[in-house]
Amino acid sequence: MSTPPPNPYSGAPVPPNPYAQGPGAPNPYAQPQPQPGGPVPAQQSPYAQPYPQQQPHPQQPHPQYAHPQHPPYLAPGPTGCRNCGAPEAVNFAVRAHVGVLVVMRFHRLDGPFCRRCGRALVRIMTTKTLCQGWWSPLSLVLFTPFTLLWNLIAAAKFAKLEPSDPAPGRQQLDEGQPVHARPLAYVAIVPLLWAVWVITNIIADVSG
């Protein structure tokens, strides 16, 4: 039986471990041991980082659900003109009518309005009606004449008011040109001429 060869590394000195802890050095991975009769300490990782305290964000309304701002002349007010806040005002509505074939739209702005704001709205709404209110049969014979008569009464009521100053920080509407000085108002001549022509032919056929 053969004898194994001797180990050349046997008896060689072992080098020291560079990662070995010295005597008395604390082990960073050691978990705290509970003391007899005391509370159990919570385990904490040496790599745990403290999180900054989150500040509450202020509640901002979403733009989609925010209440929109109404135009000045639609802003509700306890007394005075709804547009400028002038004390001298009358509670009367201003109307406009649009008729296109079978589609009809009715517009109404409720008061109260002062002299200047009321007259300005009457001129705007009446011009709109004269331009766009004749293009359906019912509008031609019923709704547009009624709207024009209503605005005529409104203009008379606003004209009786005394001029008054607006409230601080608010502004009155510009009256602009009279209705007869606005070119769009004369669009009404076209349907009126057509209506006169139709009525004249009907009367001629009945008489003949």
mmCIF file of C-alpha atoms in Angstrom, residues 8-200:
data_model
loop_
_atom_site.group_PDB
_atom_site.id
_atom_site.type_symbol
_atom_site.label_atom_id
_atom_site.label_comp_id
_atom_site.label_asym_id
_atom_site.label_seq_id
_atom_site.Cartn_x
_atom_site.Cartn_y
_atom_site.Cartn_z
ATOM 1 C CA PRO A 8 2.955 21.314 1.237
ATOM 2 C CA TYR A 9 0.493 23.743 2.908
ATOM 3 C CA SER A 10 0.228 21.886 6.165
ATOM 4 C CA GLY A 11 1.744 23.759 9.025
ATOM 5 C CA ALA A 12 1.806 27.106 7.093
ATOM 6 C CA PRO A 13 0.769 30.180 9.164
ATOM 7 C CA VAL A 14 -2.812 31.392 8.569
ATOM 8 C CA PRO A 15 -3.006 35.121 7.542
ATOM 9 C CA PRO A 16 -5.254 37.327 9.632
ATOM 10 C CA ASN A 17 -8.832 38.116 8.373
ATOM 11 C CA PRO A 18 -8.990 41.798 7.363
ATOM 12 C CA TYR A 19 -12.809 41.869 7.906
ATOM 13 C CA ALA A 20 -12.679 40.430 11.393
ATOM 14 C CA GLN A 21 -14.055 42.649 14.153
ATOM 15 C CA GLY A 22 -11.655 43.762 16.810
ATOM 16 C CA PRO A 23 -12.325 43.125 20.439
ATOM 17 C CA GLY A 24 -15.077 45.358 21.727
ATOM 18 C CA ALA A 25 -16.175 46.657 18.262
ATOM 19 C CA PRO A 26 -19.983 46.866 17.904
ATOM 20 C CA ASN A 27 -21.632 44.765 15.256
ATOM 21 C CA PRO A 28 -23.829 47.029 13.059
ATOM 22 C CA TYR A 29 -26.013 44.082 12.053
ATOM 23 C CA ALA A 30 -26.626 42.837 15.570
ATOM 24 C CA GLN A 31 -30.204 43.172 16.752
ATOM 25 C CA PRO A 32 -30.780 44.804 20.179
ATOM 26 C CA GLN A 33 -31.437 42.330 22.928
ATOM 27 C CA PRO A 34 -34.346 42.876 25.274
ATOM 28 C CA GLN A 35 -33.517 43.686 28.871
ATOM 29 C CA PRO A 36 -34.996 41.530 31.582
ATOM 30 C CA GLY A 37 -38.310 43.019 32.624
ATOM 31 C CA GLY A 38 -38.130 45.854 30.073
ATOM 32 C CA PRO A 39 -39.917 46.502 26.769
ATOM 33 C CA VAL A 40 -38.827 44.789 23.622
ATOM 34 C CA PRO A 41 -36.956 47.335 21.448
ATOM 35 C CA ALA A 42 -38.148 47.709 17.897
ATOM 36 C CA GLN A 43 -35.913 46.342 15.185
ATOM 37 C CA GLN A 44 -34.430 49.022 12.977
ATOM 38 C CA SER A 45 -32.507 48.504 9.786
ATOM 39 C CA PRO A 46 -29.118 50.284 9.598
ATOM 40 C CA TYR A 47 -30.062 51.361 6.035
ATOM 41 C CA ALA A 48 -33.396 52.922 6.992
ATOM 42 C CA GLN A 49 -33.657 56.551 5.952
ATOM 43 C CA PRO A 50 -36.063 58.967 7.603
ATOM 44 C CA TYR A 51 -38.843 60.113 5.245
ATOM 45 C CA PRO A 52 -39.599 63.841 5.140
ATOM 46 C CA GLN A 53 -42.945 64.802 6.552
ATOM 47 C CA GLN A 54 -45.537 65.279 3.821
ATOM 48 C CA GLN A 55 -47.216 68.656 3.845
ATOM 49 C CA PRO A 56 -50.962 68.607 3.084
ATOM 50 C CA HIS A 57 -51.788 70.084 -0.291
ATOM 51 C CA PRO A 58 -54.421 72.833 -0.376
ATOM 52 C CA GLN A 59 -57.686 71.731 -1.891
ATOM 53 C CA GLN A 60 -58.053 73.476 -5.262
ATOM 54 C CA PRO A 61 -61.271 73.081 -7.264
ATOM 55 C CA HIS A 62 -60.935 71.351 -10.575
ATOM 56 C CA PRO A 63 -61.321 73.796 -13.501
ATOM 57 C CA GLN A 64 -63.992 71.589 -15.023
ATOM 58 C CA TYR A 65 -66.173 71.786 -11.900
ATOM 59 C CA ALA A 66 -65.379 75.343 -10.876
ATOM 60 C CA HIS A 67 -68.319 77.717 -10.962
ATOM 61 C CA PRO A 68 -68.001 79.940 -13.958
ATOM 62 C CA GLN A 69 -68.196 83.705 -13.626
ATOM 63 C CA HIS A 70 -71.413 85.129 -15.029
ATOM 64 C CA PRO A 71 -71.416 88.184 -17.275
ATOM 65 C CA PRO A 72 -71.795 91.437 -15.342
ATOM 66 C CA TYR A 73 -75.370 92.053 -16.469
ATOM 67 C CA LEU A 74 -76.395 88.571 -15.261
ATOM 68 C CA ALA A 75 -74.803 88.839 -11.838
ATOM 69 C CA PRO A 76 -77.549 88.752 -9.210
ATOM 70 C CA GLY A 77 -77.880 91.810 -7.030
ATOM 71 C CA PRO A 78 -80.287 92.685 -4.217
ATOM 72 C CA THR A 79 -81.068 96.202 -5.436
ATOM 73 C CA GLY A 80 -80.199 98.446 -8.334
ATOM 74 C CA CYS A 81 -79.061 97.583 -11.838
ATOM 75 C CA ARG A 82 -77.831 94.029 -12.310
ATOM 76 C CA ASN A 83 -75.012 95.205 -14.543
ATOM 77 C CA CYS A 84 -73.590 98.308 -12.882
ATOM 78 C CA GLY A 85 -75.384 98.522 -9.539
ATOM 79 C CA ALA A 86 -76.891 101.960 -10.199
ATOM 80 C CA PRO A 87 -79.688 102.694 -7.711
ATOM 81 C CA GLU A 88 -82.177 104.012 -10.290
ATOM 82 C CA ALA A 89 -83.397 100.874 -12.085
ATOM 83 C CA VAL A 90 -86.591 99.230 -13.301
ATOM 84 C CA ASN A 91 -87.318 95.514 -13.222
ATOM 85 C CA PHE A 92 -88.191 94.699 -16.829
ATOM 86 C CA ALA A 93 -86.804 92.059 -19.211
ATOM 87 C CA VAL A 94 -85.293 92.526 -22.653
ATOM 88 C CA ARG A 95 -85.938 89.938 -25.374
ATOM 89 C CA ALA A 96 -84.503 88.692 -28.667
ATOM 90 C CA HIS A 97 -85.781 86.107 -31.138
ATOM 91 C CA VAL A 98 -83.996 84.041 -33.792
ATOM 92 C CA GLY A 99 -85.967 82.035 -36.344
ATOM 93 C CA VAL A 100 -84.373 79.898 -39.066
ATOM 94 C CA LEU A 101 -86.795 77.623 -40.985
ATOM 95 C CA VAL A 102 -88.079 75.270 -38.275
ATOM 96 C CA VAL A 103 -85.509 76.210 -35.612
ATOM 97 C CA MET A 104 -86.453 79.029 -33.245
ATOM 98 C CA ARG A 105 -84.586 80.443 -30.262
ATOM 99 C CA PHE A 106 -85.837 82.793 -27.582
ATOM 100 C CA HIS A 107 -83.432 84.968 -25.590
ATOM 101 C CA ARG A 108 -84.361 86.885 -22.463
ATOM 102 C CA LEU A 109 -82.349 89.035 -20.047
ATOM 103 C CA ASP A 110 -84.172 89.786 -16.818
ATOM 104 C CA GLY A 111 -83.785 93.098 -14.991
ATOM 105 C CA PRO A 112 -83.561 95.258 -13.093
ATOM 106 C CA PHE A 113 -81.569 97.590 -15.351
ATOM 107 C CA CYS A 114 -80.739 101.267 -15.138
ATOM 108 C CA ARG A 115 -81.430 103.778 -17.889
ATOM 109 C CA ARG A 116 -78.137 103.433 -19.752
ATOM 110 C CA CYS A 117 -77.668 99.652 -19.408
ATOM 111 C CA GLY A 118 -81.318 98.982 -20.270
ATOM 112 C CA ARG A 119 -81.222 101.129 -23.403
ATOM 113 C CA ALA A 120 -77.957 99.494 -24.493
ATOM 114 C CA LEU A 121 -79.425 95.992 -24.126
ATOM 115 C CA VAL A 122 -82.621 96.999 -25.954
ATOM 116 C CA ARG A 123 -80.598 98.206 -28.927
ATOM 117 C CA ILE A 124 -78.442 95.065 -29.003
ATOM 118 C CA MET A 125 -81.343 92.606 -28.683
ATOM 119 C CA THR A 126 -83.612 94.497 -31.102
ATOM 120 C CA THR A 127 -80.909 94.613 -33.780
ATOM 121 C CA LYS A 128 -80.346 90.873 -33.353
ATOM 122 C CA THR A 129 -84.075 90.237 -33.774
ATOM 123 C CA LEU A 130 -84.375 92.453 -36.846
ATOM 124 C CA CYS A 131 -81.469 90.626 -38.467
ATOM 125 C CA GLN A 132 -82.166 86.987 -37.528
ATOM 126 C CA GLY A 133 -85.794 86.800 -36.468
ATOM 127 C CA TRP A 134 -87.684 86.609 -39.772
ATOM 128 C CA TRP A 135 -86.514 83.363 -41.348
ATOM 129 C CA SER A 136 -89.290 80.974 -40.268
ATOM 130 C CA PRO A 137 -93.050 81.203 -40.884
ATOM 131 C CA LEU A 138 -94.082 81.485 -37.221
ATOM 132 C CA SER A 139 -91.301 83.943 -36.517
ATOM 133 C CA LEU A 140 -92.380 86.134 -39.413
ATOM 134 C CA VAL A 141 -96.017 86.444 -38.407
ATOM 135 C CA LEU A 142 -95.942 85.986 -34.623
ATOM 136 C CA PHE A 143 -92.784 85.806 -32.522
ATOM 137 C CA THR A 144 -90.646 88.500 -34.112
ATOM 138 C CA PRO A 145 -93.402 91.177 -34.087
ATOM 139 C CA PHE A 146 -94.150 90.291 -30.455
ATOM 140 C CA THR A 147 -90.453 90.594 -29.517
ATOM 141 C CA LEU A 148 -90.094 93.962 -31.239
ATOM 142 C CA LEU A 149 -93.206 95.280 -29.488
ATOM 143 C CA TRP A 150 -91.912 94.018 -26.127
ATOM 144 C CA ASN A 151 -88.557 95.767 -26.583
ATOM 145 C CA LEU A 152 -90.352 98.955 -27.595
ATOM 146 C CA ILE A 153 -92.195 98.928 -24.262
ATOM 147 C CA ALA A 154 -88.930 98.176 -22.442
ATOM 148 C CA ALA A 155 -87.191 101.111 -24.140
ATOM 149 C CA ALA A 156 -90.013 103.428 -23.018
ATOM 150 C CA LYS A 157 -89.680 102.233 -19.404
ATOM 151 C CA PHE A 158 -85.901 102.697 -19.331
ATOM 152 C CA ALA A 159 -86.180 106.155 -20.944
ATOM 153 C CA LYS A 160 -88.320 107.357 -18.022
ATOM 154 C CA LEU A 161 -85.550 106.676 -15.503
ATOM 155 C CA GLU A 162 -83.216 109.380 -14.276
ATOM 156 C CA PRO A 163 -79.523 108.948 -15.167
ATOM 157 C CA SER A 164 -77.589 107.507 -12.216
ATOM 158 C CA ASP A 165 -73.961 106.646 -11.503
ATOM 159 C CA PRO A 166 -72.789 103.029 -11.269
ATOM 160 C CA ALA A 167 -71.634 101.413 -8.050
ATOM 161 C CA PRO A 168 -67.917 101.702 -7.155
ATOM 162 C CA GLY A 169 -65.801 99.340 -9.225
ATOM 163 C CA ARG A 170 -68.522 98.654 -11.815
ATOM 164 C CA GLN A 171 -69.154 100.080 -15.264
ATOM 165 C CA GLN A 172 -72.257 100.815 -17.309
ATOM 166 C CA LEU A 173 -72.835 99.456 -20.794
ATOM 167 C CA ASP A 174 -72.204 101.605 -23.833
ATOM 168 C CA GLU A 175 -75.483 102.487 -25.540
ATOM 169 C CA GLY A 176 -73.845 102.675 -28.956
ATOM 170 C CA GLN A 177 -75.689 103.848 -32.042
ATOM 171 C CA PRO A 178 -79.482 103.821 -32.280
ATOM 172 C CA VAL A 179 -81.128 100.861 -33.964
ATOM 173 C CA HIS A 180 -81.907 102.778 -37.164
ATOM 174 C CA ALA A 181 -78.204 103.656 -37.512
ATOM 175 C CA ARG A 182 -77.065 100.022 -37.451
ATOM 176 C CA PRO A 183 -76.781 98.334 -40.881
ATOM 177 C CA LEU A 184 -77.785 94.883 -39.592
ATOM 178 C CA ALA A 185 -81.220 96.188 -38.658
ATOM 179 C CA TYR A 186 -82.062 96.715 -42.344
ATOM 180 C CA VAL A 187 -81.795 92.995 -43.110
ATOM 181 C CA ALA A 188 -85.442 92.919 -42.019
ATOM 182 C CA ILE A 189 -86.411 94.681 -45.265
ATOM 183 C CA VAL A 190 -85.832 91.501 -47.303
ATOM 184 C CA PRO A 191 -88.386 89.236 -45.546
ATOM 185 C CA LEU A 192 -90.816 92.127 -45.143
ATOM 186 C CA LEU A 193 -90.782 92.820 -48.868
ATOM 187 C CA TRP A 194 -91.307 89.130 -49.547
ATOM 188 C CA ALA A 195 -94.269 89.042 -47.122
ATOM 189 C CA VAL A 196 -95.804 92.105 -48.788
ATOM 190 C CA TRP A 197 -95.399 90.462 -52.202
ATOM 191 C CA VAL A 198 -97.080 87.236 -51.011
ATOM 192 C CA ILE A 199 -99.996 89.111 -49.426
ATOM 193 C CA THR A 200 -100.458 91.257 -52.522
#
